[in-house]
Coordinates of C-alpha atoms in Angstrom, one line a residue:
X30 CA 116.6 96.8 81.6
X31 CA 113.1 98.7 81.7
X32 CA 113.2 102.1 83.2
X33 CA 110.1 103.4 84.1
X34 CA 110.2 106.5 83.1
X35 CA 106.5 108.0 83.9
X36 CA 107.3 107.3 87.4
X37 CA 110.1 109.8 87.1
X38 CA 108.7 112.5 89.0
X39 CA 110.8 113.1 92.0
X40 CA 108.9 112.0 95.1
X41 CA 109.0 115.1 97.0
X42 CA 109.6 114.7 100.8
X43 CA 109.6 116.4 103.4
X44 CA 110.7 113.7 106.2
X45 CA 108.1 111.2 107.1
X46 CA 106.9 111.1 111.1
X47 CA 109.2 109.6 112.3
X48 CA 107.4 107.0 114.3
X49 CA 108.4 103.5 112.2
X50 CA 104.8 103.0 111.2
X51 CA 102.9 102.7 107.3
X52 CA 105.8 101.8 105.5
X53 CA 102.4 100.6 103.6
X54 CA 99.5 102.0 103.8
X55 CA 97.3 100.6 106.0
X56 CA 94.0 98.1 106.0
X57 CA 91.6 98.1 108.1
X58 CA 88.0 98.6 108.8
X59 CA 85.6 101.8 109.4
X60 CA 82.0 101.9 111.1
X61 CA 81.4 105.6 109.2
X62 CA 80.7 104.8 106.0
X63 CA 77.8 101.8 106.5
X64 CA 77.3 103.1 110.6
X65 CA 77.5 107.0 111.2
X66 CA 77.0 107.6 114.7
X67 CA 74.7 103.9 115.4
X68 CA 78.1 102.6 116.4
X69 CA 77.9 100.3 120.0
X70 CA 80.5 97.5 121.9
X71 CA 78.4 94.8 120.2
X72 CA 78.8 96.2 116.6
X73 CA 82.7 95.8 117.1
X74 CA 82.8 93.0 118.7
X75 CA 81.1 91.1 115.8
X76 CA 83.3 92.6 113.5
X77 CA 86.4 91.8 115.1
X78 CA 85.3 88.3 114.4
X79 CA 84.1 88.7 111.4
X80 CA 87.6 90.9 110.4
X81 CA 89.3 87.4 111.7
X82 CA 86.1 84.2 110.2
X83 CA 86.0 86.0 106.7
X84 CA 90.1 85.4 106.4
X85 CA 90.2 89.0 105.5
X86 CA 92.3 90.0 108.8
X87 CA 94.3 87.4 107.2
X88 CA 93.9 89.5 103.8
X89 CA 95.9 92.6 105.8
X90 CA 92.7 94.5 107.3
X91 CA 94.1 94.3 110.7
X92 CA 92.7 98.1 111.6
X93 CA 89.2 98.1 113.7
X94 CA 88.9 102.0 113.7
X95 CA 86.3 103.5 115.8
X96 CA 85.4 107.4 114.3
X97 CA 82.9 109.8 115.7
X98 CA 80.4 108.9 118.5
X99 CA 81.9 106.4 120.6
X100 CA 83.0 109.5 123.3
X101 CA 80.1 111.2 125.3
X102 CA 82.0 113.6 128.0
X103 CA 84.6 114.6 130.0
X104 CA 85.8 113.6 133.6
X105 CA 85.7 116.8 136.0
X106 CA 88.0 116.1 137.2
X107 CA 91.4 115.0 135.1
X108 CA 89.9 116.0 131.5
X109 CA 90.4 112.6 130.9
X110 CA 87.8 111.4 128.0
X111 CA 85.2 108.9 128.9
X112 CA 83.5 106.5 126.3
X113 CA 79.2 106.0 125.5
X114 CA 78.6 104.1 129.3
X115 CA 75.7 103.4 126.5
X116 CA 76.6 102.5 123.7
X117 CA 80.0 101.1 125.4
X118 CA 79.5 99.6 128.6
X119 CA 82.7 97.9 129.0
X120 CA 84.7 100.8 128.2
X121 CA 87.1 101.6 125.7
X122 CA 90.1 99.0 127.6
X123 CA 88.4 95.8 127.5
X124 CA 87.4 96.6 124.1
X125 CA 90.4 97.3 122.8
X126 CA 92.3 93.8 125.1
X127 CA 89.3 91.7 122.8
X128 CA 90.7 93.2 119.8
X129 CA 93.7 92.5 120.2
X130 CA 93.5 89.1 121.2
X131 CA 92.3 88.2 117.7
X132 CA 95.5 89.8 116.7
X133 CA 93.8 93.0 115.4
X134 CA 94.7 96.5 115.8
X135 CA 92.9 98.8 117.3
X136 CA 91.8 102.7 116.6
X137 CA 90.0 105.6 117.4
X138 CA 88.6 109.1 116.1
X139 CA 88.8 112.7 117.5
X140 CA 88.5 116.1 116.1
X141 CA 91.0 119.1 116.3
X142 CA 88.2 121.1 117.8
X143 CA 86.7 121.9 120.2
X144 CA 83.7 119.4 119.0
X145 CA 83.5 116.5 116.7
X146 CA 82.1 116.5 113.7
X147 CA 78.9 115.3 115.9
X148 CA 79.3 117.6 119.1
X149 CA 81.5 115.1 121.6
X150 CA 84.3 116.5 122.6
X151 CA 87.3 117.3 120.8
X152 CA 91.1 117.5 121.9
X153 CA 92.2 120.9 120.8
X154 CA 93.4 121.9 123.9
X155 CA 93.4 119.0 125.5
X156 CA 95.9 116.6 123.1
X157 CA 98.2 115.9 126.1
X158 CA 96.3 114.2 128.0
X159 CA 94.6 112.7 125.4
X160 CA 97.6 111.1 124.1
X161 CA 98.5 110.5 127.1
X162 CA 95.5 108.2 127.7
X163 CA 95.2 106.7 124.7
X164 CA 98.8 105.8 125.3
X165 CA 97.2 103.8 128.2
X166 CA 94.3 102.2 126.5
X167 CA 96.8 101.0 123.8
X168 CA 95.5 102.4 120.8
X169 CA 97.1 101.7 117.3
X170 CA 95.8 104.1 115.3
X171 CA 93.7 108.2 115.4
X172 CA 91.8 109.6 112.9
X173 CA 91.9 113.1 113.5
X174 CA 88.8 115.3 112.1
X175 CA 88.8 119.3 111.7
X176 CA 85.0 119.9 112.8
X177 CA 83.9 123.1 114.9
X178 CA 87.6 124.6 115.3
X179 CA 89.0 128.1 116.9
X180 CA 89.4 129.0 113.5
X181 CA 93.5 129.0 113.5
X182 CA 94.7 126.7 110.6
X183 CA 95.0 123.3 110.8
X184 CA 98.6 123.7 110.3
X185 CA 98.5 125.4 114.3
X186 CA 95.9 123.0 115.0
X187 CA 97.3 119.7 113.7
X188 CA 101.1 120.0 114.8
X189 CA 100.4 119.2 118.6
X190 CA 98.3 116.0 118.6
X191 CA 101.7 115.4 116.4
X192 CA 104.0 115.7 118.9
X193 CA 102.0 114.9 122.2
X194 CA 101.3 111.2 120.8
X195 CA 105.2 111.1 119.8
X196 CA 106.1 111.4 123.4
X197 CA 104.3 108.3 124.2
X198 CA 106.0 105.2 124.7
X199 CA 103.1 104.0 122.3
X200 CA 103.3 104.2 118.5
X201 CA 100.2 105.1 117.4
X202 CA 99.4 105.9 113.7
X203 CA 98.1 109.4 112.8
X204 CA 95.7 109.8 110.2
X205 CA 95.2 113.5 109.7
X206 CA 91.5 114.4 108.7
X207 CA 91.2 118.3 106.9
X208 CA 90.2 117.1 104.0
X209 CA 92.7 118.5 102.1
X210 CA 91.9 122.2 102.7
X211 CA 94.9 123.8 103.0
X212 CA 97.0 121.0 100.6
X213 CA 98.1 118.7 103.8
X214 CA 100.7 117.2 101.4
X215 CA 102.5 120.0 101.1
X216 CA 103.0 120.1 105.0
X217 CA 101.7 117.2 106.5
X218 CA 104.7 114.8 106.2
X219 CA 106.6 115.2 109.5
X220 CA 103.2 115.6 111.0
X221 CA 101.5 112.5 109.9
X222 CA 100.7 109.1 108.6
X223 CA 98.8 109.5 106.5
X224 CA 96.5 112.7 105.2
X225 CA 93.0 113.4 103.5
X226 CA 92.8 114.8 100.3
X227 CA 89.0 115.5 100.2
X228 CA 86.1 115.8 101.9
X229 CA 84.1 113.3 102.4
X230 CA 83.2 110.4 99.8
X231 CA 79.5 109.2 99.9
X232 CA 78.0 105.8 97.9
X233 CA 77.7 107.0 94.7
X234 CA 79.5 107.1 91.6
X235 CA 80.0 110.3 91.0
X236 CA 81.5 111.1 94.5
X237 CA 83.8 107.8 93.7
X238 CA 85.0 109.7 90.4
X239 CA 85.0 113.5 91.9
X240 CA 87.7 112.3 94.3
X241 CA 89.0 110.4 92.2
X242 CA 90.2 113.8 90.2
X243 CA 91.4 115.2 92.5
X244 CA 93.7 112.7 93.3
X245 CA 95.9 113.3 89.4
X246 CA 98.7 115.0 90.7
X247 CA 99.2 114.0 94.0
X248 CA 101.3 110.8 93.6
X249 CA 104.8 112.7 94.0
X250 CA 104.1 113.4 98.3
X251 CA 103.2 109.5 99.0
X252 CA 105.4 107.3 100.3
X253 CA 106.6 105.2 102.8
X254 CA 105.4 106.4 105.8
X255 CA 103.2 109.4 104.1
X256 CA 100.0 108.3 102.2
X257 CA 97.5 110.8 100.8
X258 CA 94.5 109.2 101.9
X259 CA 91.1 109.8 98.7
X260 CA 89.1 108.5 102.2
X261 CA 87.1 104.9 102.8
X262 CA 85.8 102.6 100.9
X263 CA 81.9 102.4 99.9
X264 CA 82.4 98.7 98.2
X265 CA 79.4 96.7 99.6
X266 CA 77.1 99.5 101.2
X267 CA 75.1 99.2 97.8
X268 CA 75.3 102.4 96.0
X269 CA 76.9 101.3 92.9
X270 CA 77.1 98.3 91.1
X271 CA 80.0 95.6 91.4
X272 CA 81.3 96.4 88.5
X273 CA 81.8 99.7 89.8
X274 CA 82.6 98.8 93.5
X275 CA 85.3 97.0 91.4
X276 CA 87.0 99.9 90.1
X277 CA 86.7 101.7 92.5
X278 CA 88.4 99.3 94.6
X279 CA 91.3 98.6 91.9
X280 CA 91.9 102.4 91.9
X281 CA 92.1 103.0 95.7
X282 CA 94.8 100.0 95.2
X283 CA 96.6 101.6 92.6
X284 CA 96.2 104.8 94.9
X285 CA 98.0 103.7 97.6
X286 CA 95.3 105.0 99.2
X287 CA 94.7 103.5 103.0
X288 CA 92.0 100.4 102.7
X289 CA 89.9 100.7 104.8
X290 CA 86.4 99.2 104.5
X291 CA 83.7 100.9 105.0
X292 CA 80.6 98.1 104.7
X293 CA 79.1 95.0 107.7
X294 CA 81.3 92.7 107.3
X295 CA 79.2 90.0 109.1
X296 CA 77.1 90.3 106.3
X297 CA 78.7 90.7 102.9
X298 CA 77.4 89.0 99.6
X299 CA 80.2 87.5 97.9
X300 CA 80.3 89.6 95.0
X301 CA 81.6 92.1 98.5
X302 CA 84.2 89.6 99.4
X303 CA 85.7 88.7 96.2
X304 CA 86.3 92.6 95.8
X305 CA 87.9 93.1 98.8
X306 CA 90.1 89.9 99.3
X307 CA 91.6 90.2 95.6
X308 CA 94.9 89.1 96.5
X309 CA 96.6 90.6 93.8
X310 CA 94.6 93.4 94.0
X311 CA 96.3 93.7 96.9
X312 CA 99.7 93.3 96.5
X313 CA 99.5 96.3 94.7
X314 CA 98.8 98.5 97.2
X315 CA 100.6 96.7 99.2
X316 CA 103.9 96.8 97.1
X317 CA 107.0 97.3 99.2
X318 CA 108.0 100.3 96.5
X319 CA 105.0 101.9 97.8
X320 CA 104.8 104.0 94.4
X321 CA 101.7 106.2 94.4
X322 CA 99.8 106.3 90.5
X323 CA 99.7 108.7 87.9
X324 CA 97.5 109.2 85.2
X325 CA 99.5 108.9 82.3
X326 CA 96.4 109.3 79.4
X327 CA 93.5 110.7 79.8
X328 CA 90.9 110.5 76.2
X329 CA 87.5 111.6 76.9
X330 CA 85.4 109.8 79.5
X331 CA 88.8 106.6 79.7
X332 CA 92.1 107.2 81.4
X333 CA 95.0 104.7 82.5
X334 CA 96.4 105.0 85.5
X335 CA 99.3 103.6 86.2
X336 CA 102.7 102.3 88.6
X337 CA 106.4 100.5 88.8
X338 CA 105.9 98.0 91.4
X339 CA 108.6 95.5 92.9
X340 CA 107.3 92.8 94.3
X341 CA 105.8 89.7 92.8
X342 CA 108.1 90.1 90.1
X343 CA 108.8 93.9 88.9
X344 CA 107.2 95.7 86.5
X345 CA 105.0 98.3 86.0
X346 CA 100.5 98.1 87.0
X347 CA 98.3 100.2 84.6
X348 CA 94.5 100.7 85.3
X349 CA 92.1 101.1 82.4
X350 CA 89.2 103.4 83.3
X351 CA 86.4 103.7 81.2
X352 CA 84.5 106.3 83.0
X353 CA 81.2 106.2 80.1
X354 CA 78.1 103.9 80.6
X355 CA 79.1 102.2 77.6
X356 CA 82.2 100.2 76.7
X357 CA 84.9 101.7 75.1
X358 CA 88.5 100.0 73.8
X359 CA 91.1 101.8 75.6
X360 CA 94.6 101.4 74.2
X361 CA 97.7 102.8 76.1
X362 CA 100.8 102.5 74.8
X363 CA 104.4 101.7 76.3
X364 CA 106.3 104.5 75.7
X365 CA 103.4 106.2 77.8
X366 CA 104.8 103.4 80.8
X367 CA 108.4 103.8 80.3
X368 CA 108.6 100.4 79.1
X369 CA 109.4 98.6 75.7
X370 CA 109.4 95.1 73.7
X371 CA 107.8 92.1 74.5
X372 CA 105.6 91.9 77.5
X373 CA 104.0 89.5 79.2
X374 CA 100.3 90.9 80.5
X375 CA 97.7 89.6 83.7
X376 CA 94.7 90.5 84.1
X377 CA 94.9 91.1 88.0
X378 CA 91.4 91.2 88.8
X379 CA 90.4 87.7 87.3
X380 CA 94.2 86.1 87.7
X381 CA 94.9 85.4 84.7
X382 CA 97.6 85.5 81.8
X383 CA 97.0 87.4 78.9
X384 CA 99.5 86.0 77.2
X385 CA 102.4 89.1 75.2
X386 CA 102.1 92.5 73.9
X387 CA 104.4 94.4 72.1
X388 CA 104.4 98.2 71.8
X389 CA 101.0 99.0 73.0
X390 CA 97.9 97.5 74.9
X391 CA 94.0 97.5 74.2
X392 CA 91.4 96.2 75.1
X393 CA 87.5 96.7 75.7
X394 CA 86.3 97.6 78.8
X395 CA 82.8 97.8 79.4
X396 CA 80.8 101.0 80.9
X397 CA 81.8 102.1 84.4
X398 CA 84.4 99.2 84.8
X399 CA 88.5 99.2 85.1
X400 CA 90.9 96.9 84.4
X401 CA 93.6 96.3 86.3
X402 CA 96.9 94.2 84.0
X403 CA 100.6 94.1 84.7
X404 CA 103.3 94.4 82.6
X405 CA 105.9 92.4 82.8
X406 CA 109.2 92.0 80.0
X407 CA 109.3 88.6 78.5
X408 CA 113.5 89.3 78.4
X409 CA 113.4 89.8 82.2
X410 CA 111.9 86.4 82.7
X411 CA 113.9 84.7 80.7

């Protein structure tokens, strides 16, 4: 029997948030990377339709989340949050009902400050009434940002919303977005289902690899119900090339990151759709073990990230990643993966078997690209 020594890192678990959610990384859509504040009810309805018609929902992308700028004010009497009447004339409950009718889940955004990042009403001091409102509206997911605060620590400002959500009959996935400022992986598991580990991603190569670098030592803090979040996907937004987006997606998948699409899915290219709907890459992200990849090798601009998986045949998945602009040969030695003997090798991106390998595996990786392979013991399959 193989032993995967490289992932024998003790999972540093504070007890995960006990709401029964997030046993696998969430998958869905968020408008911010594409639309920013220019979001409205029509876009949301069209996106809900597209999630279903394109097959994205069937592939696992079931959360349709709003980001900043959906809200406009608080009721002067009840203090309840009010949706922007121009952008969302039907109101949030009606929109939630429409999204739910498609078999999807609906998420909202707020902020652990007096205002959101775009100056809309925040939830600081209004945690109880906002949590009650979200529950009444049948919300499934809350992204909680970190702008315009009172200067207190996120460790003080985030627990009240978590506690308020936990009081509700409707269980709501809680996504903390404090940008990794106070190392939330060390204290957030009892509070949230996931937490951002960095600042915002941008749609260019150097933003992607800078954020990737910050994930290198975080695997031991992730697992079912508690996920590191390196921010949303930029795939399909146009700032990177197809092979760069493929690398972005493969690495986010093996990092067990929430896979939240950030492009206009009503107008996707075939390349974008192929990346986002690759069932074998998605399966790595959604694997029942929930083990985030560790970086097991780095030589200059070449690196290998790997994780043990259990589903679709137990084994080890590795991403061989070339950051250089020219093709490089990358070798991963099996002892770095904790495996030995003959291994069946499968290319998960192209979904083809590559034969067998022993001792190590080498491939030519084009510039700014990734190869994602799965190793399974030949002996275990006999």
